[in-house]
Backbone as JSON, one array per atom type, in Angstrom:
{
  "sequence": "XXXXXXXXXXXXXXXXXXXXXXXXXXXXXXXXXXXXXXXXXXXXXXXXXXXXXXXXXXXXXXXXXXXXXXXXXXXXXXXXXXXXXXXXXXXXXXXXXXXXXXXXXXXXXXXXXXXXXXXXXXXXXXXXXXXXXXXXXXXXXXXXXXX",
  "N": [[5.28, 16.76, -8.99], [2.81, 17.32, -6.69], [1.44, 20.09, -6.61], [0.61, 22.88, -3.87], [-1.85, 25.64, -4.51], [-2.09, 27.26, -2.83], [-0.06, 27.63, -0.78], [2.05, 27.67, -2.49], [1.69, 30.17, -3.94], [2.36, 32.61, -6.17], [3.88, 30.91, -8.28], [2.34, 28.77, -8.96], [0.7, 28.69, -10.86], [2.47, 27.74, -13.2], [4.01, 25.62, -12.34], [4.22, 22.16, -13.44], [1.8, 20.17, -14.12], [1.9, 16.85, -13.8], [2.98, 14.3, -12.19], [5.6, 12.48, -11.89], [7.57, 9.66, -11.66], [10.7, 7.65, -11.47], [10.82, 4.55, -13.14], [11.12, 1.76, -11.5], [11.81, -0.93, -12.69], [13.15, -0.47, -14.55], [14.86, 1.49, -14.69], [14.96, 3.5, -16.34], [12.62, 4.99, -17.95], [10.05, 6.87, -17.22], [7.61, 7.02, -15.6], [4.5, 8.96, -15.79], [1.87, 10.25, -14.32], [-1.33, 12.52, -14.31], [-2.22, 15.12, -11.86], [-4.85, 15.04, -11.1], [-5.59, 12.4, -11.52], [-4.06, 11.07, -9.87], [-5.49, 11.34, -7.35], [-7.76, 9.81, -8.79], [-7.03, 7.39, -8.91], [-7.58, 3.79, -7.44], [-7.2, 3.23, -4.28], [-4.79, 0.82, -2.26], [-4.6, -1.3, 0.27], [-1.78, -3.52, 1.82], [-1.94, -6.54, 3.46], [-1.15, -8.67, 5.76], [1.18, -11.39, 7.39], [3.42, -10.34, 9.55], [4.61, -10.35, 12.59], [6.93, -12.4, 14.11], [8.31, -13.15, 12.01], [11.56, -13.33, 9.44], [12.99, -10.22, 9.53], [14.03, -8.58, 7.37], [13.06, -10.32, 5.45], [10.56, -10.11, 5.58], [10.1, -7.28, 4.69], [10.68, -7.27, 2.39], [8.87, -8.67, 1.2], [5.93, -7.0, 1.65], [7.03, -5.11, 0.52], [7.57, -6.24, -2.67], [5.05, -6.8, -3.21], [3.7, -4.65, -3.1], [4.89, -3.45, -5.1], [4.28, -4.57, -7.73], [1.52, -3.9, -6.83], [1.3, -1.49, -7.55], [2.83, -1.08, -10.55], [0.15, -2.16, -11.91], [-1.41, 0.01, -11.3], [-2.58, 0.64, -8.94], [-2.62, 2.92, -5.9], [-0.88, 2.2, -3.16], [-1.17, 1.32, 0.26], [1.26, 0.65, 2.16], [2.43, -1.11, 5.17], [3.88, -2.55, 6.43], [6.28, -0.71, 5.63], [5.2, 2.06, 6.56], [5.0, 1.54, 9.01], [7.57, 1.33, 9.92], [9.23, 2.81, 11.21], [8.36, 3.27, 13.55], [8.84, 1.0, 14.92], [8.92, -0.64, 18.2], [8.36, 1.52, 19.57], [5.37, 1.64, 19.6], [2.54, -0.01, 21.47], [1.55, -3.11, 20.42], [-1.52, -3.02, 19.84], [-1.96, 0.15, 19.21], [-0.1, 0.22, 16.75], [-2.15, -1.57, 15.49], [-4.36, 0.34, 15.67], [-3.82, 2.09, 13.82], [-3.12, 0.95, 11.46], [-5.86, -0.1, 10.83], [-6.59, 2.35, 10.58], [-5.72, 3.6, 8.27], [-6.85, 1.22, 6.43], [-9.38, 2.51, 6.61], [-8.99, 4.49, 4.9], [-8.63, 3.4, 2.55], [-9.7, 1.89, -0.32], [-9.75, -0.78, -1.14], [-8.3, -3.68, 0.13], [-5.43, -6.23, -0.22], [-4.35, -9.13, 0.74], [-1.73, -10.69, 1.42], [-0.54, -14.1, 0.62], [-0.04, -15.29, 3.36], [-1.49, -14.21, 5.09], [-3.64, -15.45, 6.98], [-2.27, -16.79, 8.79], [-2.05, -14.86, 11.0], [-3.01, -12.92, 13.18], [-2.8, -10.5, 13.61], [-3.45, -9.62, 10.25], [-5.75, -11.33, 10.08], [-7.5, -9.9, 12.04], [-7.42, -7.01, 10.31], [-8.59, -7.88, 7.7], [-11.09, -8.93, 8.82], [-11.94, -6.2, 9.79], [-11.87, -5.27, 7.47], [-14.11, -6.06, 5.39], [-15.99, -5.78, 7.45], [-16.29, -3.18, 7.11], [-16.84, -2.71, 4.08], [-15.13, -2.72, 2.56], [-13.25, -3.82, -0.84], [-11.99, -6.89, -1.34], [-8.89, -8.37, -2.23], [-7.18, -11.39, -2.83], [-3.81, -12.87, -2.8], [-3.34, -15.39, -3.44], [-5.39, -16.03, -5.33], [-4.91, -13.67, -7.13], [-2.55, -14.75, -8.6], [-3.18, -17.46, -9.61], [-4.62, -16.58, -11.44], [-2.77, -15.52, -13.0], [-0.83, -17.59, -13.76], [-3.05, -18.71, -15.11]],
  "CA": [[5.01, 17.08, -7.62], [1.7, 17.51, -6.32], [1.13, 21.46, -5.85], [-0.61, 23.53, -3.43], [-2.16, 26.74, -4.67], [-2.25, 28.3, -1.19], [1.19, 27.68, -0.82], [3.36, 27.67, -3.55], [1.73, 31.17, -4.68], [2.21, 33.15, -7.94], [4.53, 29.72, -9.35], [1.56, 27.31, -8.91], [0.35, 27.78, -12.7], [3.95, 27.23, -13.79], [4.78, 24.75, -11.91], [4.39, 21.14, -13.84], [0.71, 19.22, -13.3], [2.33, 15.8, -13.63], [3.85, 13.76, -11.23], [6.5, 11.27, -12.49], [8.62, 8.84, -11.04], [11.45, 6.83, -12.39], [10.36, 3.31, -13.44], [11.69, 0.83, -10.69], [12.45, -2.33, -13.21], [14.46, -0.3, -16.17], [15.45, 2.75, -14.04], [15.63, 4.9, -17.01], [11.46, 5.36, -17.79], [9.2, 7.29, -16.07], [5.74, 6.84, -15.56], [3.72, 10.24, -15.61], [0.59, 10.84, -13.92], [-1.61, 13.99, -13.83], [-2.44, 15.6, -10.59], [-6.21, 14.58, -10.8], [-5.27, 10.63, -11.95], [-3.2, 10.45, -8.12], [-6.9, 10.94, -6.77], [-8.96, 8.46, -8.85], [-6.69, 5.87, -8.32], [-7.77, 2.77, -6.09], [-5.86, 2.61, -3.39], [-5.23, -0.28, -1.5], [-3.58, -1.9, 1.69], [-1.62, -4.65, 1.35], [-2.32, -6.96, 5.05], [0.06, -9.88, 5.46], [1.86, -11.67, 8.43], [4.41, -10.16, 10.28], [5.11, -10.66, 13.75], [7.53, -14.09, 14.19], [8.92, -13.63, 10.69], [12.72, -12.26, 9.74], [12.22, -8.52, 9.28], [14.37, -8.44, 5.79], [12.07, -11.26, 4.11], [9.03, -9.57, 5.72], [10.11, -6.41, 3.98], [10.56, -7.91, 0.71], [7.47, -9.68, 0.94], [5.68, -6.26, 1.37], [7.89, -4.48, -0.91], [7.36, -6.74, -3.59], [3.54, -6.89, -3.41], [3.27, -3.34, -3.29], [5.7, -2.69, -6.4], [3.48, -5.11, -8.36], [0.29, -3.45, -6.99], [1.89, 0.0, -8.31], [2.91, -1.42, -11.43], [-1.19, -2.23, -11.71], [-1.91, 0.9, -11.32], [-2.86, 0.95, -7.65], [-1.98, 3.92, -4.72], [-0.5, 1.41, -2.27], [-0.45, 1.78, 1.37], [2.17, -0.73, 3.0], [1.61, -1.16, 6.57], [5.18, -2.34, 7.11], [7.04, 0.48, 5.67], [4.57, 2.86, 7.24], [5.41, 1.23, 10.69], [8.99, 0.78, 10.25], [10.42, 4.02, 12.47], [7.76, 3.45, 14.94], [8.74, -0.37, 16.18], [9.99, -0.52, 19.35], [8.15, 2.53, 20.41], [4.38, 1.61, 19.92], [2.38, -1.66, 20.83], [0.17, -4.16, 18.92], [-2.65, -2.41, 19.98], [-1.68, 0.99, 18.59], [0.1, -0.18, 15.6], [-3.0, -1.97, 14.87], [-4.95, 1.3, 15.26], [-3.48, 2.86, 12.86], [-3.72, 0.3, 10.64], [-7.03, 0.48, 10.65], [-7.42, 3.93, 10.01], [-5.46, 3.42, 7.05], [-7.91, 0.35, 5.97], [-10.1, 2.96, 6.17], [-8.47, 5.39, 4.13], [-8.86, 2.72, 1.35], [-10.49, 1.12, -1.11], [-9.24, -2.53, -0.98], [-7.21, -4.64, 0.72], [-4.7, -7.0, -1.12], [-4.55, -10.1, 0.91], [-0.73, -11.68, 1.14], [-0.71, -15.35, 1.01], [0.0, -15.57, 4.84], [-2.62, -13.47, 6.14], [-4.66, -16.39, 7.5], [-1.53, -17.42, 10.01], [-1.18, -13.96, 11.69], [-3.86, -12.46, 14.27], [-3.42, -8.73, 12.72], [-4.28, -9.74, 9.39], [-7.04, -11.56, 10.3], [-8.65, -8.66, 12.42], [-7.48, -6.34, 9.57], [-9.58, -8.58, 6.83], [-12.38, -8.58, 9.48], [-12.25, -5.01, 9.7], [-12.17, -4.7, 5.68], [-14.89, -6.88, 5.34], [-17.29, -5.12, 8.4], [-16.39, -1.4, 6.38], [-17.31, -2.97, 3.08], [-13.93, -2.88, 1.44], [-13.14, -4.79, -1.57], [-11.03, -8.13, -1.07], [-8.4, -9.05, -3.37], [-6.52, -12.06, -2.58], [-2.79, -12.97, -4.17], [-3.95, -16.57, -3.65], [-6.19, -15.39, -6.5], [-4.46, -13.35, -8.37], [-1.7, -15.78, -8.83], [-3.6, -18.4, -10.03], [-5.23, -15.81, -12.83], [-1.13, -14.79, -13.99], [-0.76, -18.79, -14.34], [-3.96, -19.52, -16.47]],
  "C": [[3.61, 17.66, -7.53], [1.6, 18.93, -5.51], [0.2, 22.04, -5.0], [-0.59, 24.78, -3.77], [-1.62, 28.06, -3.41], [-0.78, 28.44, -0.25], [2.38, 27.76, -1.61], [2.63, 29.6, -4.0], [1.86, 31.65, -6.71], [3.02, 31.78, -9.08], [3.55, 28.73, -9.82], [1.26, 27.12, -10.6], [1.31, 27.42, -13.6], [4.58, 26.13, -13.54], [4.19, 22.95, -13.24], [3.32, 20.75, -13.16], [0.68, 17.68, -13.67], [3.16, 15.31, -12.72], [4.64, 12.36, -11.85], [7.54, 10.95, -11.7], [9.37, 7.41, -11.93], [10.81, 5.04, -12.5], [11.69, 2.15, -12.63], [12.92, -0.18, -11.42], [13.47, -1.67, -13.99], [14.9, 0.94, -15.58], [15.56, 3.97, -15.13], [13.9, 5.37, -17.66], [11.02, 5.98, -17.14], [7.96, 7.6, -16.4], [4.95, 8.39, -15.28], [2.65, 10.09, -15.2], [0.04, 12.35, -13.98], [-2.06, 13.95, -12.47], [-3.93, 14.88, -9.92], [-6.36, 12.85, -10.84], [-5.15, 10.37, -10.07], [-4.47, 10.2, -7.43], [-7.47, 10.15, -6.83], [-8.04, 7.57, -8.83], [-7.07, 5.17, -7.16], [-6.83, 2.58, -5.68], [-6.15, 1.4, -2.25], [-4.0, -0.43, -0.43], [-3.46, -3.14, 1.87], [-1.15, -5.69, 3.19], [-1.58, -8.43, 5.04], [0.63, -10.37, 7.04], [3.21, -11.13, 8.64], [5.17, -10.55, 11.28], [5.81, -12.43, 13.8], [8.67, -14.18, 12.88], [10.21, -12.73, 10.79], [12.12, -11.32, 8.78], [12.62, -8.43, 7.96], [13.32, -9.35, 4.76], [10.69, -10.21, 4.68], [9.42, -8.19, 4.88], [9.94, -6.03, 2.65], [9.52, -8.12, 0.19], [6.59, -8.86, 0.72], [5.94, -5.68, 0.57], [7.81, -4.53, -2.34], [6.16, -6.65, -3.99], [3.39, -5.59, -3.86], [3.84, -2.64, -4.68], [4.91, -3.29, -7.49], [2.14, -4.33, -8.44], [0.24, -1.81, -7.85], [2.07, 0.01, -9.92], [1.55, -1.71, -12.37], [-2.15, -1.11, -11.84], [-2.84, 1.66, -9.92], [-1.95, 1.95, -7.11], [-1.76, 2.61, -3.86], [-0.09, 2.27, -1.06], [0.1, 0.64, 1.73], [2.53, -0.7, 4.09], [3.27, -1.41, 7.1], [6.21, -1.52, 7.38], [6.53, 1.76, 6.62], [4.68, 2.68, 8.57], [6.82, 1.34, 11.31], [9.43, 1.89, 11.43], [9.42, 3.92, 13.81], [8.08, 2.01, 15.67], [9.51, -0.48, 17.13], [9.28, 0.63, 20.71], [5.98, 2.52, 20.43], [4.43, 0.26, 20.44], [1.24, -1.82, 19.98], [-0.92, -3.06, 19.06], [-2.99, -0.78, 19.02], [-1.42, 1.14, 17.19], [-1.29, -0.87, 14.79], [-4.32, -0.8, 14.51], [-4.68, 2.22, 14.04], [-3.36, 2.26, 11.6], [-5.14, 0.5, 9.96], [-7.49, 1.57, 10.33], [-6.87, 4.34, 8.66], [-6.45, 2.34, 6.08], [-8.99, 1.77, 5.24], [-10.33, 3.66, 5.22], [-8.75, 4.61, 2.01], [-9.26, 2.0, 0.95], [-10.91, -0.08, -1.6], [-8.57, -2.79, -0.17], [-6.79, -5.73, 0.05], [-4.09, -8.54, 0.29], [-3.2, -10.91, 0.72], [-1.37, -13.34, 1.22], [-0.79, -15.93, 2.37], [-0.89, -15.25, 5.48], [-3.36, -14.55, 7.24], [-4.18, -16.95, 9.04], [-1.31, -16.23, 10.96], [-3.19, -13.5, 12.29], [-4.32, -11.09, 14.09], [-4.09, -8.88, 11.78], [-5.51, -9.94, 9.55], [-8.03, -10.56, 10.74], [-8.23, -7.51, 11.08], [-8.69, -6.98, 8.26], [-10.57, -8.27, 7.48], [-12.75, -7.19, 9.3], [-12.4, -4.27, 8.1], [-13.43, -5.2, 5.61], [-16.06, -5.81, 5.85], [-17.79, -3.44, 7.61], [-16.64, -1.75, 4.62], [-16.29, -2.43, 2.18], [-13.88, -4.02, 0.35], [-11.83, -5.72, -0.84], [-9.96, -8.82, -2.13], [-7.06, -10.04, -2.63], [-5.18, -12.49, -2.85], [-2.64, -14.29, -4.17], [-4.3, -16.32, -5.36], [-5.57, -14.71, -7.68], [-3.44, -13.75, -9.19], [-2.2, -16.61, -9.79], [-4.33, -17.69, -11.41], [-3.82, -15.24, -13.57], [-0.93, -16.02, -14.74], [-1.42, -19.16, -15.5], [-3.7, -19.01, -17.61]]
}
């Protein structure tokens, strides 16, 4: 767990400066980080088509990318999960703001295969692109697991 000094008090130098979480695939691992690692990690935002598609595969579809990009060694932000309790109650416009300010928040953008058919993505890419984010495609990185 990621401590704060200014809050946790007299426990903070006791407390544990690793953060570990159980390992997804074999459930019984766990991956350790230190406190300062969570920082330099690249984090990225993974931008994909939504709207039109069923919500369980679109979840997956995120889900999956992002457990891979984790597995990688990426901070992943995932735009769907991060939206999920708000649909219904923002619109596009909003949801897409906040997108964006997550873009900004990070260091890449990961590029589903769909992106190209959806109208968010696209302005999300644009907007990676204009803020001089890196671009990583899974076009791309597909085709480099194959060779």
């Amino acid at each position: 767990m990621i401590s704060d000094p200014e809050r946790s008090g007299k426990n903070w130098a006791a407390r544990s400066e690793h953060t570990c979480r159980a390992n997804t695939r074999t459930g019984t691992k766990k991956s350790c980080i230190t406190e300062s690692e969570v920082f330099m990690r690249k984090k990225v935002y993974v931008a994909g088509k939504v709207s039109g598609l069923d919500r369980y595969k679109t979840r997956y579809k995120f889900g999956y990318a992002s457990a891979r990009l984790r597995e990688m060694g990426y901070a992943v932000i995932n735009p769907f999960a991060m939206l999920d309790d708000t649909r219904g109650y923002l619109d596009r416009e909003a949801e897409m703001t906040i997108c964006f300010a997550a873009i900004s928040a990070c260091d890449a953008v990961y590029m589903l295969e769909d992106w190209s058919e959806s109208p968010g993505a696209r302005a999300e890419h644009k907007f990676a692109l204009d803020h001089g984010k890196e671009i990583i495609y899974q076009t791309a990185e597909r085709m480099r697991a194959n060779a």
